[in-house]
Short mmCIF file of C-alpha atoms and ligand atoms in Angstrom, two decimals:
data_model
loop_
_atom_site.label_atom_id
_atom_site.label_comp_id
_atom_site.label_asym_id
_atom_site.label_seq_id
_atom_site.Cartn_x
_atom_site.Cartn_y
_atom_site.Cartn_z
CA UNK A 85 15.38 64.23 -68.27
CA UNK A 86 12.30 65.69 -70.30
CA UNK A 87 11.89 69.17 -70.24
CA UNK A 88 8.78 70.89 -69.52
CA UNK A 89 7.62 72.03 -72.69
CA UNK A 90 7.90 68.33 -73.66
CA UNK A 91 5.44 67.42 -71.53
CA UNK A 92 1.68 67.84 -72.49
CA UNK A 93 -0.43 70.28 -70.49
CA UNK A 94 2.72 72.21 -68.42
CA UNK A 95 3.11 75.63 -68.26
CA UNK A 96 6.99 76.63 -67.94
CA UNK A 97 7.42 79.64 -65.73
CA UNK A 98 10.84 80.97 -64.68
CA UNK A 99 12.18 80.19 -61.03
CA UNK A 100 10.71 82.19 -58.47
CA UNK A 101 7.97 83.77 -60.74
CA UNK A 102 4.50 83.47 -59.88
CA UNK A 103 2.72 80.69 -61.76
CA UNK A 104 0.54 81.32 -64.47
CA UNK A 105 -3.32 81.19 -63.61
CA UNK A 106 -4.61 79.57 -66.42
CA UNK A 107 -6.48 76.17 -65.96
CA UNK A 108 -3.81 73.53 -66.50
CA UNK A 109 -4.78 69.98 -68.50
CA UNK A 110 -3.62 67.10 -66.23
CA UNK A 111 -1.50 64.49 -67.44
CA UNK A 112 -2.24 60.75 -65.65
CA UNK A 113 -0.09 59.93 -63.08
CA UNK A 114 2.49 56.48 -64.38
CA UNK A 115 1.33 52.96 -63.47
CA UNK A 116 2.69 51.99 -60.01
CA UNK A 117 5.10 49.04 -61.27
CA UNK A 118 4.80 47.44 -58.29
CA UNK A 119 1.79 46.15 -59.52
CA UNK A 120 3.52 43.72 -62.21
CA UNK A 121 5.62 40.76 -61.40
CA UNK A 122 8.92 42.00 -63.33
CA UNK A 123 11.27 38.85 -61.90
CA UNK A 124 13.43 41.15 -59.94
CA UNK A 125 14.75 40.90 -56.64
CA UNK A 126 16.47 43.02 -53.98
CA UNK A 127 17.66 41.17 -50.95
CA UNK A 128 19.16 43.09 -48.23
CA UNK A 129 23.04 40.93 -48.31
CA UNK A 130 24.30 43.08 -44.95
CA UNK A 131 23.29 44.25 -42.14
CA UNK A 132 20.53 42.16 -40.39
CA UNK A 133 18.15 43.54 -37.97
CA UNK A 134 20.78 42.71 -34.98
CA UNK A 135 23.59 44.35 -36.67
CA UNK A 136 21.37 47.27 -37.14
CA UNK A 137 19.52 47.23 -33.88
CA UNK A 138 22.92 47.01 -31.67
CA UNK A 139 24.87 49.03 -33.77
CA UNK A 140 23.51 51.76 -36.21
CA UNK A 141 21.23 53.95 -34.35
CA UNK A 142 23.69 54.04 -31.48
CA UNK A 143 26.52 54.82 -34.25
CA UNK A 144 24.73 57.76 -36.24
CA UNK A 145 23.86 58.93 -32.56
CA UNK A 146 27.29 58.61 -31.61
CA UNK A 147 28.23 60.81 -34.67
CA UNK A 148 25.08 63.41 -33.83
CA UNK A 149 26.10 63.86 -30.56
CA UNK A 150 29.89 64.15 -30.60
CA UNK A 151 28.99 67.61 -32.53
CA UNK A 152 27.27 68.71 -29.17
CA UNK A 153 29.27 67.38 -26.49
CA UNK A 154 32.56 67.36 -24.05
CA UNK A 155 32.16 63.45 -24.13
CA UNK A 156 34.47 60.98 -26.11
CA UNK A 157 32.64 59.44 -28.87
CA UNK A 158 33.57 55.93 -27.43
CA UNK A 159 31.61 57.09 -24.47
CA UNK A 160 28.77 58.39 -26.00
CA UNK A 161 28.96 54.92 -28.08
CA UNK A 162 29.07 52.92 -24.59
CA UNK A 163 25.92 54.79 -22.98
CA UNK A 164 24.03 54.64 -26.47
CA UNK A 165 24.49 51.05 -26.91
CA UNK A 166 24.30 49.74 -22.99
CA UNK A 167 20.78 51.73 -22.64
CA UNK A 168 21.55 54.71 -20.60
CA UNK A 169 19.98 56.65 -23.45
CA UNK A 170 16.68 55.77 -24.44
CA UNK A 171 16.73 54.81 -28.05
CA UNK A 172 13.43 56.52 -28.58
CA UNK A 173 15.76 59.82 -27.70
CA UNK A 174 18.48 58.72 -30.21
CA UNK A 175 15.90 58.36 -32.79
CA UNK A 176 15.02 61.84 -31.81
CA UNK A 177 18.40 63.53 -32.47
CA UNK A 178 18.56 61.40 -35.45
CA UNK A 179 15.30 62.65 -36.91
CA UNK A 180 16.08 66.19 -36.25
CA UNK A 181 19.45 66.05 -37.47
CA UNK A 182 18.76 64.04 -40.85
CA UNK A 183 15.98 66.66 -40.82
CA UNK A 184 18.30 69.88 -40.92
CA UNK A 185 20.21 68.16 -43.70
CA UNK A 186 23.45 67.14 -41.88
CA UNK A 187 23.82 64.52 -43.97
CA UNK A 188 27.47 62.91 -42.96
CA UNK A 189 26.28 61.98 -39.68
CA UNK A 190 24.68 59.25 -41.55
CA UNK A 191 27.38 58.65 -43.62
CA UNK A 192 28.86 56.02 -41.07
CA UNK A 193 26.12 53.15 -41.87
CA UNK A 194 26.25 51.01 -44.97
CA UNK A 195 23.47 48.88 -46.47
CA UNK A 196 24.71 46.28 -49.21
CA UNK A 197 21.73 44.50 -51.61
CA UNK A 198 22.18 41.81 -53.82
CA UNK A 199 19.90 42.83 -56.77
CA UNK A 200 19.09 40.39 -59.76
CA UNK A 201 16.97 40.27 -62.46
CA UNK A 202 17.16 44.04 -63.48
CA UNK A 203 17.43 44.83 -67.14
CA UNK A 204 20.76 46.57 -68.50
CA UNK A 205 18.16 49.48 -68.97
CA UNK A 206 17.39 49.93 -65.59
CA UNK A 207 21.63 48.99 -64.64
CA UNK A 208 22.70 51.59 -66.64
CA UNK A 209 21.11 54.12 -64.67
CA UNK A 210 21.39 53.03 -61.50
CA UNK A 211 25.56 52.81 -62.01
CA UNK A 212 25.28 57.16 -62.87
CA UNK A 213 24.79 57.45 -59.10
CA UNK A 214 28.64 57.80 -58.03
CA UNK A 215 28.62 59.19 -54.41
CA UNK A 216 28.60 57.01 -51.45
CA UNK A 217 27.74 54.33 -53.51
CA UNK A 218 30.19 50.77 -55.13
CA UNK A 219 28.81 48.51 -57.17
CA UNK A 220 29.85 45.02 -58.89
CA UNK A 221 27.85 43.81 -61.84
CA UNK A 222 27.87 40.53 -63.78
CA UNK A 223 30.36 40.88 -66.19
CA UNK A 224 28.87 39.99 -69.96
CA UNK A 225 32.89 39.16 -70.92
CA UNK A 226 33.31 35.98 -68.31
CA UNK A 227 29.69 34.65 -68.39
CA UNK A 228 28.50 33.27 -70.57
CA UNK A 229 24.60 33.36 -71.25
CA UNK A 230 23.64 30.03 -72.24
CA UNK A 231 20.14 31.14 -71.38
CA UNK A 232 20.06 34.94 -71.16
CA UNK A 233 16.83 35.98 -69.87
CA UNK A 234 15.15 39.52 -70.40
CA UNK A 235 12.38 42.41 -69.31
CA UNK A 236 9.20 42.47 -70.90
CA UNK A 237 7.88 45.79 -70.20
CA UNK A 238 4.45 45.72 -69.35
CA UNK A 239 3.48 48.07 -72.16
CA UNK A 240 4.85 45.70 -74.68
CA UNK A 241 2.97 42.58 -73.11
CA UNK A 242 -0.26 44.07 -72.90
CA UNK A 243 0.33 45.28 -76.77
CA UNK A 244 -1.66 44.01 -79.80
CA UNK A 245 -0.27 40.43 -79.96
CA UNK A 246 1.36 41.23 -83.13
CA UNK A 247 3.64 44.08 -81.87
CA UNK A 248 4.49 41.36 -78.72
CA UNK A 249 5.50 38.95 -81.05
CA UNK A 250 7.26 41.03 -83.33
CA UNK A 251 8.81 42.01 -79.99
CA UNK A 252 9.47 39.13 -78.85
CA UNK A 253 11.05 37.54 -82.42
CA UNK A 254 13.42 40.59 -81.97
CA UNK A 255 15.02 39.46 -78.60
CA UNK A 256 15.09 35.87 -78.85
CA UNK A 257 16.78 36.51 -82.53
CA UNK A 258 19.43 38.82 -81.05
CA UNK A 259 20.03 36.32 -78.15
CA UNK A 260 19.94 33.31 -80.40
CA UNK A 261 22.88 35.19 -82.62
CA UNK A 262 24.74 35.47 -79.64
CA UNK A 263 24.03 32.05 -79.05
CA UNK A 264 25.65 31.49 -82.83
CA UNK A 265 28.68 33.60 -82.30
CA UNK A 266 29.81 32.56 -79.44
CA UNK A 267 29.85 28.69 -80.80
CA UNK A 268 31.24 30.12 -84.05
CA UNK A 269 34.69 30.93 -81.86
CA UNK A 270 33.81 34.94 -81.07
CA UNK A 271 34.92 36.31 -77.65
CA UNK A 272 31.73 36.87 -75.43
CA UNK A 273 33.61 40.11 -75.50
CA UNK A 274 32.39 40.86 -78.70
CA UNK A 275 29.18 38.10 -79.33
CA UNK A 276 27.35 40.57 -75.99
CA UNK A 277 27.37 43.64 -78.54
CA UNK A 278 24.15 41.99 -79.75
CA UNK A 279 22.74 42.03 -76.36
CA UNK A 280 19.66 43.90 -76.28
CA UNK A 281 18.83 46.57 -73.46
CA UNK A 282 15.99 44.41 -72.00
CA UNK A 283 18.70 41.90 -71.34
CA UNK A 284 19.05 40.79 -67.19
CA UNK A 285 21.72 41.09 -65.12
CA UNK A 286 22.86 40.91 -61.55
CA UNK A 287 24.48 43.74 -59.04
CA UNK A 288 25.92 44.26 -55.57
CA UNK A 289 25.37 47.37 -54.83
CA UNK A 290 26.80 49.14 -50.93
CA UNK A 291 25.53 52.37 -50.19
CA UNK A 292 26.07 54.12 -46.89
CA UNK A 293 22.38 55.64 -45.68
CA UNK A 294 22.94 59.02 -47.01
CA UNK A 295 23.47 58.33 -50.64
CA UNK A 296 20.55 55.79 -50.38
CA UNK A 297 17.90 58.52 -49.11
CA UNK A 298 19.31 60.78 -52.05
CA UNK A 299 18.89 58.05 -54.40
CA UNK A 300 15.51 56.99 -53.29
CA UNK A 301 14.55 60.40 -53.31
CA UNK A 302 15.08 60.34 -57.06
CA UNK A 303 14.18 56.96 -57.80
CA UNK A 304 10.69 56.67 -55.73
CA UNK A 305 9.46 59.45 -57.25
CA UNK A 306 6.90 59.17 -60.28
CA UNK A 307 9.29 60.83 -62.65
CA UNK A 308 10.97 58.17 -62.59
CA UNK A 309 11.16 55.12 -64.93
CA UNK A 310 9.15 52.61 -63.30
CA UNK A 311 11.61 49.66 -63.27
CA UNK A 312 14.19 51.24 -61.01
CA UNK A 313 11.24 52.73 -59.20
CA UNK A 314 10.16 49.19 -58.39
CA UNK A 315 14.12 48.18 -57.95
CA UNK A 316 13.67 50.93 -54.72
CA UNK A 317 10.69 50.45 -53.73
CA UNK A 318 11.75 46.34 -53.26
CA UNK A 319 14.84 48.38 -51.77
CA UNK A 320 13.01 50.05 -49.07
CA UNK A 321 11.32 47.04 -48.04
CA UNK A 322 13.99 45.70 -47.11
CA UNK A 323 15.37 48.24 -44.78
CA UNK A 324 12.28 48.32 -43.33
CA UNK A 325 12.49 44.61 -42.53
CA UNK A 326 15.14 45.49 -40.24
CA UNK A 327 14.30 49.13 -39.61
CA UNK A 328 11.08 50.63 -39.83
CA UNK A 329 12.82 53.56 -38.11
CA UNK A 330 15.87 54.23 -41.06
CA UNK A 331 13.21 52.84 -43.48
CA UNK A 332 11.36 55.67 -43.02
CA UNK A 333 13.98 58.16 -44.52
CA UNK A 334 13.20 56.72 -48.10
CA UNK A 335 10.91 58.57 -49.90
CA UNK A 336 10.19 60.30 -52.84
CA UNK A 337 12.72 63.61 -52.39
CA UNK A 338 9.20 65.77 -52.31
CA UNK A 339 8.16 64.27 -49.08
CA UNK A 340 10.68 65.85 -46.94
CA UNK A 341 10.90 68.74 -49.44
CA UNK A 342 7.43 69.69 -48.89
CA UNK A 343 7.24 70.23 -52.65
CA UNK A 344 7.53 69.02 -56.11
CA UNK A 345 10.91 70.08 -57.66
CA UNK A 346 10.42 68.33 -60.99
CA UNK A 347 10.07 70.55 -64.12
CA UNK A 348 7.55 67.50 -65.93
CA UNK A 349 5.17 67.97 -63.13
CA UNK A 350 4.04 71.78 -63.25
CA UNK A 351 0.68 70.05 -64.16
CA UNK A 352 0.51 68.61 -60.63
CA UNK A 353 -0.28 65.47 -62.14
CA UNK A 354 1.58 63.59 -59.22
CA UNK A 355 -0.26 64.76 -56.54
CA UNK A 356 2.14 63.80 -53.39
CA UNK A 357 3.47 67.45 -53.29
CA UNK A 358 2.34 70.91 -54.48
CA UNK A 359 4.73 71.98 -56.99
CA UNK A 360 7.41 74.44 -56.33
CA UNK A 361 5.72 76.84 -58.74
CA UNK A 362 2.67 76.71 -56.50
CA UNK A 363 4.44 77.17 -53.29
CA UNK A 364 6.12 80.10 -54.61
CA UNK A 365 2.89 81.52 -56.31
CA UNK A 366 1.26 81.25 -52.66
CA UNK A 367 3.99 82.97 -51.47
CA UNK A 368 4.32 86.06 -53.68
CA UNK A 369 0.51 86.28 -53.12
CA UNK A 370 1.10 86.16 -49.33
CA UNK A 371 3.82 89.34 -50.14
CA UNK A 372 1.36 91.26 -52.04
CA UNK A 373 -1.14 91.49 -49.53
CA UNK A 374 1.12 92.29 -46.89
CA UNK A 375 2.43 94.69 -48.92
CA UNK A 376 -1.14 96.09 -49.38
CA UNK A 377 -1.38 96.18 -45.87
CA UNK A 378 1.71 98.38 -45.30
CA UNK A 379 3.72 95.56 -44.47
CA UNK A 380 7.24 94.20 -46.81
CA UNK A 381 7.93 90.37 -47.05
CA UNK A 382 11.45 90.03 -48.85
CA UNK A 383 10.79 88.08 -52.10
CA UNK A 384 13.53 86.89 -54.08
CA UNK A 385 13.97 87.76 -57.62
CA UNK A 386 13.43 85.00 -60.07
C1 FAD B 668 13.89 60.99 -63.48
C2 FAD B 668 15.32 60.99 -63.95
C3 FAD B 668 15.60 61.19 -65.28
C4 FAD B 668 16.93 61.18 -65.72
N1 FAD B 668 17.19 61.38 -67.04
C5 FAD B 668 18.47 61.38 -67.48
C6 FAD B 668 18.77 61.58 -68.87
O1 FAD B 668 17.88 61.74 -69.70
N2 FAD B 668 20.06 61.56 -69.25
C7 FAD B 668 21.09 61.40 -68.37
O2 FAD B 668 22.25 61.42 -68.77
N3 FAD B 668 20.83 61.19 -67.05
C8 FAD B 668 19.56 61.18 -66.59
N4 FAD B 668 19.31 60.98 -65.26
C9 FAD B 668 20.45 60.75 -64.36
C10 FAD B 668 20.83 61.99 -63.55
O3 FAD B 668 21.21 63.06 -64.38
C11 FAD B 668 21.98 61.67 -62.59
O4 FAD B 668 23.14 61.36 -63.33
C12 FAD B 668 21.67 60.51 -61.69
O5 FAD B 668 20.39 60.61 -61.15
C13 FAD B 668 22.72 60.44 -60.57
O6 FAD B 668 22.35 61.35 -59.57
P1 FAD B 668 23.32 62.44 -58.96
O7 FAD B 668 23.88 63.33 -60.00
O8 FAD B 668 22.58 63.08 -57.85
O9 FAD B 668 24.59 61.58 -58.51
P2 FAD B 668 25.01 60.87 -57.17
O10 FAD B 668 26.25 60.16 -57.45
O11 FAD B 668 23.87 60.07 -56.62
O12 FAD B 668 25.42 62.07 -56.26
C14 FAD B 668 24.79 62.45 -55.06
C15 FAD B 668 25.00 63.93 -54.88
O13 FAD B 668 26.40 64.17 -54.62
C16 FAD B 668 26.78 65.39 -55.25
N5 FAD B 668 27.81 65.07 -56.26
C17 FAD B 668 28.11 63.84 -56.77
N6 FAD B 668 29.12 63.93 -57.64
C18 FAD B 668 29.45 65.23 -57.70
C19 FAD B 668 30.41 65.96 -58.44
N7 FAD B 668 31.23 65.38 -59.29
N8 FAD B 668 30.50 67.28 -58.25
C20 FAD B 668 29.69 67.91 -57.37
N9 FAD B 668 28.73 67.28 -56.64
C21 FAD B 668 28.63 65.97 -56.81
C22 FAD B 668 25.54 65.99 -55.88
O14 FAD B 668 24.93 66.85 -54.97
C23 FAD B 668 24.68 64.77 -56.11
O15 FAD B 668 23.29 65.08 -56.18
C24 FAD B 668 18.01 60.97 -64.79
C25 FAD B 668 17.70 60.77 -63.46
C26 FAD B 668 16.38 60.77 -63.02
C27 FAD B 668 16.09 60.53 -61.55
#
């Protein structure tokens, strides 16, 4: 995570303090990596759109609506799924639910992806997220990578052709001593500690819906590094493809915020969301001139 003073043009004020006035230099907002082909895929492994369509709306409904009612869940289960309630109402309670933050109700649906192609970078953060969430990865001890393939970034390949290559010579040099090593006798146990980060690899990864909003929430946003932002955005494609309706629910964790929580973007260079700092600074202004007009809005103490 980069603090704010690392990041050209911010202004760090503390929580809850009103923001400082002076004009602030933008910094440019980070490629959209969906524009590159990285050689990645996420496939959506379980449910399909009838699993999903029979079963999960009327199941997070079933779990909404026990909270409210004298009705056995198994009943409320039966009426949601043989259309005695409108799904368009189930959505509803769904929506205003998720909305309020009672996040276990959607707890009882699981998505799994088959995801390939990733580099170890962009594995090795995705594998931090540990709630909700299991995950099976090709192991680099029993495989053996006869021909290991790897990430260019796209900084790298639109580079001066001499950094590319130089680049490039790196990689293929560290996979072609593996290559060595492992026909020299060494365990793939030990040849892989060559490996280099850009090297691919391959996941499962089952998340129920909660922990995949939270995660998309971080890893849609802008802050983030753009090859797991791409891994999500193929992510929420998918759930789309067999429900625009829980699809919806991924998003960069400002959109249902309302604001931009991330200390690298006090510049407002990612313009999806005001930045905390500005809601805030609205706000105090909003308590000053009620106060001028006799009138007290609580503010709370940064
Ligand atoms: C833009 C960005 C930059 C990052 N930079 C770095 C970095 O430089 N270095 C680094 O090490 N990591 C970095 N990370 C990883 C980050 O710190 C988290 O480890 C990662 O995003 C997993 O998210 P999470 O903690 O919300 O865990 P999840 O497992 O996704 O947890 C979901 C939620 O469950 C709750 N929870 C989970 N486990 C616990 C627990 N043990 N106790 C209490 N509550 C819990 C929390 O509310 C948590 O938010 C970065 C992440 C992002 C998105």
């Amino acid at each position: 995570m980069s603090d704010a003073s690392d990041v050209p043009g911010t202004v760090s004020t503390p929580a809850g303090s009103a923001p400082a006035t002076a004009p602030r230099e933008r910094s440019g907002i980070p490629k959209n990596p969906g524009r590159h082909e990285l050689g990645m895929r996420a496939t959506l492994l379980f449910p399909d759109r009838d699993i999903v369509d029979r079963y999960y709306v009327p199941l997070i409904y079933t779990a909404c609506r026990t909270c409210y009612s004298e009705l056995d869940p198994d009943e409320i289960m039966a009426r949601a799924t043989d259309g005695r309630v409108d799904p368009a109402k189930q959505r509803e309670l769904i929506s205003r639910v998720v909305e309020s933050g009672h996040g276990s109700t959607i707890e009882h649906v699981v998505f799994t992806f088959g995801i390939s192609g990733v580099s170890r970078t962009l594995s090795h953060q995705l594998v931090r997220h540990r709630a909700g969430v299991a995950f099976d990865q090709q192991s680099q001890r029993y495989v053996k990578f006869r021909g290991a393939s790897t990430m260019l970034p796209a900084t790298i390949a639109e580079a001066g052709a001499d950094m590319r290559a130089r680049f490039l010579d790196q990689v293929d040099g560290a996979l072609g001593l593996y290559g060595d090593l492992v026909e020299a006798g060494i365990p793939g146990e030990d040849a892989r500690f060559v490996f280099p980060n850009a090297t691919r690899t391959n996941l499962v990864m089952t998340t129920n819906l909660r922990a995949l909003i939270h995660m998309s929430g971080l890893r849609l946003c802008t802050m983030a590094q753009w090859e797991i932002r791409r891994l999500f955005q193929l992510i929420r494609h998918e759930v789309f493809g067999v429900s625009p309706f829980l699809g919806s629910f991924l998003a960069p964790k400002c959109v249902p915020l309302g604001y931009c929580d991330e200390s690298g973007n006090r510049d407002e260079h990612c313009p999806i969301r005001p930045h905390k700092d500005t809601v805030l600074g609205a706000w105090a202004e909003k308590a000053r001139a009620a106060k001028a007009s006799g009138r007290d809005i609580p503010v709370a103490e940064g």
